[in-house]
mmCIF file of C-alpha atoms in Angstrom:
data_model
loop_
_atom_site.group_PDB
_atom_site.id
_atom_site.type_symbol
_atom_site.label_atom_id
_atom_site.label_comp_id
_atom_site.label_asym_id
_atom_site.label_seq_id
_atom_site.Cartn_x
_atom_site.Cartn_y
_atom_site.Cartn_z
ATOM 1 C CA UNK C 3 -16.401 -18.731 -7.528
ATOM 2 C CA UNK C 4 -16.806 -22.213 -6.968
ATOM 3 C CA UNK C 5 -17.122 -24.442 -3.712
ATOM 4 C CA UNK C 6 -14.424 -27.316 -3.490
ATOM 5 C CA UNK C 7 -17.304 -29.801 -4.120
ATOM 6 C CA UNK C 8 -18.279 -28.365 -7.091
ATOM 7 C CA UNK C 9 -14.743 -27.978 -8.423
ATOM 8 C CA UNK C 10 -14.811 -31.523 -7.804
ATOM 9 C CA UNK C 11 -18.121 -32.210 -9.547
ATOM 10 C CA UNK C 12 -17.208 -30.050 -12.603
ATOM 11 C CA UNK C 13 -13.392 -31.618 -12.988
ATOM 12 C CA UNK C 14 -13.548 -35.236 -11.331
ATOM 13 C CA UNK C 15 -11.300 -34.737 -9.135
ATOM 14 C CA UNK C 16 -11.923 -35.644 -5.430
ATOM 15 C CA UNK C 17 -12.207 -33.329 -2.754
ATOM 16 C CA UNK C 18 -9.619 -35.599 -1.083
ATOM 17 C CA UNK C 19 -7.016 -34.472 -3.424
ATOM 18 C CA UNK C 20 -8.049 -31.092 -3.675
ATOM 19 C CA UNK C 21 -7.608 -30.739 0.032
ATOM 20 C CA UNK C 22 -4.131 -32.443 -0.373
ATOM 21 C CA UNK C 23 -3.401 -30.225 -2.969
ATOM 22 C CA UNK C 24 -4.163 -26.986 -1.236
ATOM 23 C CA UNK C 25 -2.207 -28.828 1.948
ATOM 24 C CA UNK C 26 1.166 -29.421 -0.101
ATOM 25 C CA UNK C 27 0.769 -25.649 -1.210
ATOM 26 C CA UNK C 28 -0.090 -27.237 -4.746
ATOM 27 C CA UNK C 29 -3.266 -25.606 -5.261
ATOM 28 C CA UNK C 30 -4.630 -22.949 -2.811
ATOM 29 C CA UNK C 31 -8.125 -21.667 -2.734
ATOM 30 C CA UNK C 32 -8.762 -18.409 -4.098
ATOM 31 C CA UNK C 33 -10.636 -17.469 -1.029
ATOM 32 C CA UNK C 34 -11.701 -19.453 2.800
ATOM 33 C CA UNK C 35 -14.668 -18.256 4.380
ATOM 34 C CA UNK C 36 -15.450 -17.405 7.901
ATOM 35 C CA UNK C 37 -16.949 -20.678 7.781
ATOM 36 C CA UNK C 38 -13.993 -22.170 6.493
ATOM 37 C CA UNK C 39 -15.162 -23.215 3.047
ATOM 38 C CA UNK C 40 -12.478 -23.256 0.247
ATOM 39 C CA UNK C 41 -13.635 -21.053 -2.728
ATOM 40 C CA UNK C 42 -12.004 -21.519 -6.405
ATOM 41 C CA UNK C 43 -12.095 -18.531 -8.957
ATOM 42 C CA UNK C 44 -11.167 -19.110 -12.760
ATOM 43 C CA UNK C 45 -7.563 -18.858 -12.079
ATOM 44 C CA UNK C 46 -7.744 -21.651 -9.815
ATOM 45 C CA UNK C 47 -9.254 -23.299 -11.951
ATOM 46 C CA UNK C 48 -6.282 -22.595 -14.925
ATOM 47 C CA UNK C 49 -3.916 -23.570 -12.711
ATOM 48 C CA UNK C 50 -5.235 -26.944 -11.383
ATOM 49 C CA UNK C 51 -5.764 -28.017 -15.343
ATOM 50 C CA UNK C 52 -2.645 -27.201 -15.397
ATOM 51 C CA UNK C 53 -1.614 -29.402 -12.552
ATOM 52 C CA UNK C 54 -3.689 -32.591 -14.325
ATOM 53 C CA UNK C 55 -2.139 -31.860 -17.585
ATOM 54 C CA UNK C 56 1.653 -32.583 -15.570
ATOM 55 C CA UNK C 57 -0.067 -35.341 -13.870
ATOM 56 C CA UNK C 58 -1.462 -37.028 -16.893
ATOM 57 C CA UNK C 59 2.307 -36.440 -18.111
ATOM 58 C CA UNK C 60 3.830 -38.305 -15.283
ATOM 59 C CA UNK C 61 5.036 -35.783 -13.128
ATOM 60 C CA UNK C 62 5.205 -36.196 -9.733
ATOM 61 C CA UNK C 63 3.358 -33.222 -7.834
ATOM 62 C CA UNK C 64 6.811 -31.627 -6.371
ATOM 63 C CA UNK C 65 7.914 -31.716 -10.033
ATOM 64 C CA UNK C 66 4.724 -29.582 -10.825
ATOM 65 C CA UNK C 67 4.422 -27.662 -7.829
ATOM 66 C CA UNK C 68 8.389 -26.120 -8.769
ATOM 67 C CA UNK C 69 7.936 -25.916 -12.371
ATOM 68 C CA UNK C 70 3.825 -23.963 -11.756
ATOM 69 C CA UNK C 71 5.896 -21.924 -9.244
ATOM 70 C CA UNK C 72 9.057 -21.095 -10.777
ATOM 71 C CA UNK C 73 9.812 -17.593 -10.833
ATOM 72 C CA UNK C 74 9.982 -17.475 -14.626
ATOM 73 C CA UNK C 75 7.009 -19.804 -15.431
ATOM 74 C CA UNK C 76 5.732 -19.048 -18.652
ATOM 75 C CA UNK C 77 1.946 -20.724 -19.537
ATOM 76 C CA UNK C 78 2.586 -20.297 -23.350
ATOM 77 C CA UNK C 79 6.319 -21.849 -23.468
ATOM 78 C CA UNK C 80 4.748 -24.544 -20.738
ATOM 79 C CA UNK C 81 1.404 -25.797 -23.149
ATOM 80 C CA UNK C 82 3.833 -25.965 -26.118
ATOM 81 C CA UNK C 83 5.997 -28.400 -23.734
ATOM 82 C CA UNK C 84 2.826 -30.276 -22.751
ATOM 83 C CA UNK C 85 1.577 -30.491 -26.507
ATOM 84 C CA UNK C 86 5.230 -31.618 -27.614
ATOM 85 C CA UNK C 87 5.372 -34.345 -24.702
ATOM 86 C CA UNK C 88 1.887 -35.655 -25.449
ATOM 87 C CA UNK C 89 2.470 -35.968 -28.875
ATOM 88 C CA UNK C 90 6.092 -38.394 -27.601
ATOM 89 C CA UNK C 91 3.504 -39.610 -25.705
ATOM 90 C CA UNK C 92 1.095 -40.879 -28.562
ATOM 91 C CA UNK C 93 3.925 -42.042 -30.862
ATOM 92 C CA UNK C 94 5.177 -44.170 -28.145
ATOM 93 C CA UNK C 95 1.608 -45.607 -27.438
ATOM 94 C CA UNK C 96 1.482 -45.904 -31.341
ATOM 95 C CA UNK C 97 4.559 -48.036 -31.827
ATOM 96 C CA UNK C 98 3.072 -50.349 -29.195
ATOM 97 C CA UNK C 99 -0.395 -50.937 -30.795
ATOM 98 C CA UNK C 100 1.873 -51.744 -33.793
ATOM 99 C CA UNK C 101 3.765 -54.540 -31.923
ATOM 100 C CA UNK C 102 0.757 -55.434 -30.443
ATOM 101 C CA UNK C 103 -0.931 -56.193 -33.454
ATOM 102 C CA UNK C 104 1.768 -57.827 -35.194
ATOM 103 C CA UNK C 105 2.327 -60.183 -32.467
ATOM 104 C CA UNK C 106 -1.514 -60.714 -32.818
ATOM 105 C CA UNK C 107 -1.546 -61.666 -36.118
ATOM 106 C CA UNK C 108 2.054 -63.308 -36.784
ATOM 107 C CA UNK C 109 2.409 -64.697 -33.417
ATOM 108 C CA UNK C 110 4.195 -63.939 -29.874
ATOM 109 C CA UNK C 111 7.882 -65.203 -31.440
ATOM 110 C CA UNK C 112 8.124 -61.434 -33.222
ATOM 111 C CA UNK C 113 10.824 -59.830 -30.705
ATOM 112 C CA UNK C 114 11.091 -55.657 -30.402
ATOM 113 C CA UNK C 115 12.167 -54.858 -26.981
ATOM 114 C CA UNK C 116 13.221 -51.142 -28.501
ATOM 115 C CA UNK C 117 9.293 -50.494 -28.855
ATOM 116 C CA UNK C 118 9.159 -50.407 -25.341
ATOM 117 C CA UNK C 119 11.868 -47.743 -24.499
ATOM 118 C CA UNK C 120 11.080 -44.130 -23.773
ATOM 119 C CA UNK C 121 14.081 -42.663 -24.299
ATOM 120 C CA UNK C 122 13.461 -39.995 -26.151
ATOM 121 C CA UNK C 123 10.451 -39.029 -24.377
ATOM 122 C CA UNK C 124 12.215 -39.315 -20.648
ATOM 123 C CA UNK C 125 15.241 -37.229 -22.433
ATOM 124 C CA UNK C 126 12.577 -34.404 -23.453
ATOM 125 C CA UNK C 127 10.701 -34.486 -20.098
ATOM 126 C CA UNK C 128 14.029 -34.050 -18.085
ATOM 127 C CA UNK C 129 14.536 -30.895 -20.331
ATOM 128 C CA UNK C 130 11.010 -29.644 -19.150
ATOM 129 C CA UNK C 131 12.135 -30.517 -15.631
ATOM 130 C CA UNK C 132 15.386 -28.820 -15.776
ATOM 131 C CA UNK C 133 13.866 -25.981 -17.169
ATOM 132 C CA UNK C 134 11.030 -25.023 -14.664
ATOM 133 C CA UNK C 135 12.370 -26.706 -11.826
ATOM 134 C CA UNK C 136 16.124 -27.533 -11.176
ATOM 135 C CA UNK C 137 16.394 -22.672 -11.159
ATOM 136 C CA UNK C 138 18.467 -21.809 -8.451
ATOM 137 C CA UNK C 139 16.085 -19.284 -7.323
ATOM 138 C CA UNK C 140 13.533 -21.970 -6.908
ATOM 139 C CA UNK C 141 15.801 -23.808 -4.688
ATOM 140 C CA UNK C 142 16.393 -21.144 -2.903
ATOM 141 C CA UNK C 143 12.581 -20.926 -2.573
ATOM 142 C CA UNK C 144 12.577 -23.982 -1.136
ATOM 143 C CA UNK C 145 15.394 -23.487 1.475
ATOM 144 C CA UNK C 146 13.375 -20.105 2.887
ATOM 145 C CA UNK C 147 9.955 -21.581 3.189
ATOM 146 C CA UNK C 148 11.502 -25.282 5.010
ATOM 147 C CA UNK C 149 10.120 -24.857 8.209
ATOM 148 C CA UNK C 150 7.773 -21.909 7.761
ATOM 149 C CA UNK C 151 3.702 -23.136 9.122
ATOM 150 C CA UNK C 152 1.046 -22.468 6.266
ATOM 151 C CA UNK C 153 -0.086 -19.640 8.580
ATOM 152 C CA UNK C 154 3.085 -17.877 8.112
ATOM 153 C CA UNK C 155 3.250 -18.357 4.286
ATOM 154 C CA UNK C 156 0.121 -16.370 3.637
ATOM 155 C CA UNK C 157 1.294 -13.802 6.147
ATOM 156 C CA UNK C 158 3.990 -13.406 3.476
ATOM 157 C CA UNK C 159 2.012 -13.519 0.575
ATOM 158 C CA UNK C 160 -0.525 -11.007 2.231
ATOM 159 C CA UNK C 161 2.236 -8.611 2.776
ATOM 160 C CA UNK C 162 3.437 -9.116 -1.080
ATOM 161 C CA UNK C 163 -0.178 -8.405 -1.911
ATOM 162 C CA UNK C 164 -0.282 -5.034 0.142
ATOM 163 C CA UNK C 165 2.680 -3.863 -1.897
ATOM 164 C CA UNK C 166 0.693 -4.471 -4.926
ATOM 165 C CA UNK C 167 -2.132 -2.711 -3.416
ATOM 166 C CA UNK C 168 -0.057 0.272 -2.933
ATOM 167 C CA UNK C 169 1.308 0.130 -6.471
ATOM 168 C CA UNK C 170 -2.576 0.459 -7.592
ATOM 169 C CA UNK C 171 -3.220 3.400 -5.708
ATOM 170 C CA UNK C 172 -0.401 4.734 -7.609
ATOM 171 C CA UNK C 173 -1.919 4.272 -11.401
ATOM 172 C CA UNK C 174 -2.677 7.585 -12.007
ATOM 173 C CA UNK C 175 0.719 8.395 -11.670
ATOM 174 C CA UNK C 176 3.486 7.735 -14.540
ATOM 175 C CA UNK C 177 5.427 3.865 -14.066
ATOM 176 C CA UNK C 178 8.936 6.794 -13.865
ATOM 177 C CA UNK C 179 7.979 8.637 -11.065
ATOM 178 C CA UNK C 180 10.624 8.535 -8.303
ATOM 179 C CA UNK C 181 7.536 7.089 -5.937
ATOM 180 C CA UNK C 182 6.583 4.439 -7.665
ATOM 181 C CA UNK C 183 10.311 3.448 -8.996
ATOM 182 C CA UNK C 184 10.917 3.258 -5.078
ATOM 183 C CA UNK C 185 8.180 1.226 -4.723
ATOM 184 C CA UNK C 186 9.265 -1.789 -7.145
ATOM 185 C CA UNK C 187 12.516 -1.335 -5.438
ATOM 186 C CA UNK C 188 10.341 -2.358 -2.382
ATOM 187 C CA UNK C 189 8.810 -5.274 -3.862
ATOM 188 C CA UNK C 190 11.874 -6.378 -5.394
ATOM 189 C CA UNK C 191 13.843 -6.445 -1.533
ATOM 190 C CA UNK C 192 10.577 -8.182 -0.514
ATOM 191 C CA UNK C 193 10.965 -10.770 -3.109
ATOM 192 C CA UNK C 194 14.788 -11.173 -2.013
ATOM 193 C CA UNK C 195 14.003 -11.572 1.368
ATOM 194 C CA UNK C 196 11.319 -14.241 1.663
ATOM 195 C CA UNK C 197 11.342 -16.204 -1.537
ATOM 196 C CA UNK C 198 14.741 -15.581 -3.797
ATOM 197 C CA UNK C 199 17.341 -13.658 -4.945
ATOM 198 C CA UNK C 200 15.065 -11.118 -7.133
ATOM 199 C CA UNK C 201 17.993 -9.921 -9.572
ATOM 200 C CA UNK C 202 16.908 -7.597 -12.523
ATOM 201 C CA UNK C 203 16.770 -10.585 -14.970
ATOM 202 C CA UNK C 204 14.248 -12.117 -12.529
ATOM 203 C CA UNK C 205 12.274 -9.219 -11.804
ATOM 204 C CA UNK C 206 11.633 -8.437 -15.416
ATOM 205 C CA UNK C 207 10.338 -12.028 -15.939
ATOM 206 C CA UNK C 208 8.465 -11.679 -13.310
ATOM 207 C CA UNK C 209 6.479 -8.849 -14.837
ATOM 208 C CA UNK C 210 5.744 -10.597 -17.840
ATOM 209 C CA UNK C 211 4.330 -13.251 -15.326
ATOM 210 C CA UNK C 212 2.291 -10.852 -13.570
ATOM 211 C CA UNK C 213 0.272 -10.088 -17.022
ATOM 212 C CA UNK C 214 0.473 -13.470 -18.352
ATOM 213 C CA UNK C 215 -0.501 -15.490 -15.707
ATOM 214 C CA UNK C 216 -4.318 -14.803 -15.462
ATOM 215 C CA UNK C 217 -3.975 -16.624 -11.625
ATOM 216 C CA UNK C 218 -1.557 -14.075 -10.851
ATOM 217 C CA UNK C 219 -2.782 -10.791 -12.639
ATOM 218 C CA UNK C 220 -6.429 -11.601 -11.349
ATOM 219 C CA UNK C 221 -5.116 -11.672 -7.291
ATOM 220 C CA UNK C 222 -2.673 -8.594 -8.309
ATOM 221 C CA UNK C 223 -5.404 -6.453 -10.127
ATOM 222 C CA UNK C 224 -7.638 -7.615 -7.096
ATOM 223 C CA UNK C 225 -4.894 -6.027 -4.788
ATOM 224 C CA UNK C 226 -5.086 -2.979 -6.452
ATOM 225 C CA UNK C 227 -7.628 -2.486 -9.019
ATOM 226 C CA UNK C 228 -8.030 -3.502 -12.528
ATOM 227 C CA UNK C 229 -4.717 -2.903 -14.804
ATOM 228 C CA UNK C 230 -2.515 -2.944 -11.550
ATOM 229 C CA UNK C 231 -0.670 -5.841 -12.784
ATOM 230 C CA UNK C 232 0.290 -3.963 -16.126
ATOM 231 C CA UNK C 233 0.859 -0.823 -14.367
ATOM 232 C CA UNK C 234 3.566 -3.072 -12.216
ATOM 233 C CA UNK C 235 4.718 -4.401 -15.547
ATOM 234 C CA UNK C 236 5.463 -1.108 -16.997
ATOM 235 C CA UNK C 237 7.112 0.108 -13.917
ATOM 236 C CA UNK C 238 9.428 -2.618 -13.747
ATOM 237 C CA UNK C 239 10.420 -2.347 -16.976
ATOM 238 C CA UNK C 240 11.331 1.326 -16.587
ATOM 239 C CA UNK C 241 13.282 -0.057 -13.386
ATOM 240 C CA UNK C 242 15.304 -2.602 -15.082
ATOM 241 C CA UNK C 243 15.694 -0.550 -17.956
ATOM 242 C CA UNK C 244 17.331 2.478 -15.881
ATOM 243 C CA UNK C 245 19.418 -0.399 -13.568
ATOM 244 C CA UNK C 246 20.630 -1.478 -16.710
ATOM 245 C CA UNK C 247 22.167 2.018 -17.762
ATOM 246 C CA UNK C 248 23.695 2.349 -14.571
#
C-alpha cells in the first residue's frame, strides 16, 4: 500500500485534496494507522482515477461521489460513458481549432457562434448524471447519512464488513443452504436500514458490484477470505432467484 504522499507523488495530486477527498467521503484510505497515516491499496487507487477521469470531465465532486457510489455503479458501462464524453469532448475542441484557424487566416469578421455551443455534449453528460446519480436509492442514501459524524459511518461500514466476514466463514458450504440464504437476508435488512431500500433488483446489482468492482471485492474478500465476494454473488443470486418464484 501506499502512503498519501506517495499517492500524491505517483498521481500529482496534492495531499491537500486527497485529505479533502477522504473528508467529503470521496475517497477513503484503504487503511489509518495507529499513527494515523492514511494508507492507499490498488483499489484506491482505481477509484481515485476514476474520480480525475469525472473531474477532467467537468463534474463537480458530489456529481462523482453519487454516481462512484450508486448502488448499481457499473466500472465497464461508466469507462464507455467516459470514452464517449471525451470523444464530445475532442470534437468540440476540434471545431474550435477550426474556427480558430480560419479566423487566423481569413480574418476576425468570419462569425460561428454555434462552434461554441455544447449542446450535445451537456445533453449526453446529463444522461450520465441521471443515470448514476439522480437513483432514488441514492437519495435515500443521502437522507440516512445527513447528520451521521465520519466516526459513525465506518461504524456502519465495519458492521457491513462483519456480515461479509461471516459469509466467508461460510464458503465451504453450498450459496442454497438455509444458513447462508438467511444470512444475505441479513445483509440485505442491513442494507435497508442504513443506506437504502435494498429491493431484489438492487441486491442482485449489487452482487455483480461486489465482483466487478475490484475496490469492493478486494475489502469484501479481505472480510472474509479470497472468493468471498463471489461466494456472496452466487448466494444472492440463488436468493433473488427463489424471491422471484415466490
Amino acid at each position: 500500500m501506499l502512503t498519501v504522499n506517495e499517492v500524491s507523488k505517483r498521481t500529482g495530486v496534492s495531499v491537500r485534496t486527497l485529505h479533502h477527498y477522504d473528508a467529503i467521503g470521496l475517497l477513503t484510505p484503504t487503511k489509518v494507522t495507529d499513527a494515523g497515516y492514511r494508507l492507499y491499496d490498488n483499489a484506491a487507487l482505481g477509484r481515485l482515477q476514476n474520480i480525475l477521469m469525472f473531474r477532467e470531465l467537468q463534474f463537480p465532486l458530489k456529481e462523482i461521489r453519487q454516481i462512484l457510489d450508486s448502488p448499481t455503479f457499473q466500472p465497464q458501462e461508466a469507462i464507455a460513458q467516459q470514452i464517449k464524453l471525451l470523444e464530445l469532448q475532442r470534437k468540440h475542441i476540434d471545431d474550435l481549432l477550426s474556427l480558430a484557424r480560419d479566423i487566423q487566416k481569413k480574418g476576425a469578421d468570419i462569425m460561428d457562434f454555434q462552434t461554441f455551443q455544447k449542446t450535445e455534449l451537456e445533453a449526453y453528460a446529463k444522461e450520465v448524471k441521471q443515470r448514476w446519480g439522480s437513483t432514488g436509492a441514492y437519495r435515500e442514501f443521502e437522507q440516512k447519512s445527513a447528520g451521521k459524524s465520519k466516526e459513525n459511518l465506518k461504524e456502519t461500514a465495519k458492521e457491513l464488513l462483519s456480515l461479509f466476514s461471516d459469509l466467508g466463514s461460510m464458503r465451504t458450504l453450498s450459496p442454497e443452504e438455509p444458513a447462508v440464504q438467511a444470512k444475505i437476508g441479513e445483509l440485505q435488512t442491513f442494507i435497508t436500514e442504513h443506506y437504502y431500500t435494498c429491493t431484489d433488483e438492487i441486491l442482485l446489482g449489487l452482487s455483480q458490484l461486489y465482483v466487478g468492482d475490484e475496490r469492493m471485492k478486494h475489502n469484501i474478500d479481505r472480510a472474509g477470505g479470497e472468493g468471498t465476494a463471489e461466494f456472496t454473488r452466487q448466494a444472492i443470486s440463488t436468493y433473488t432467484a427463489r424471491s422471484s418464484e415466490k
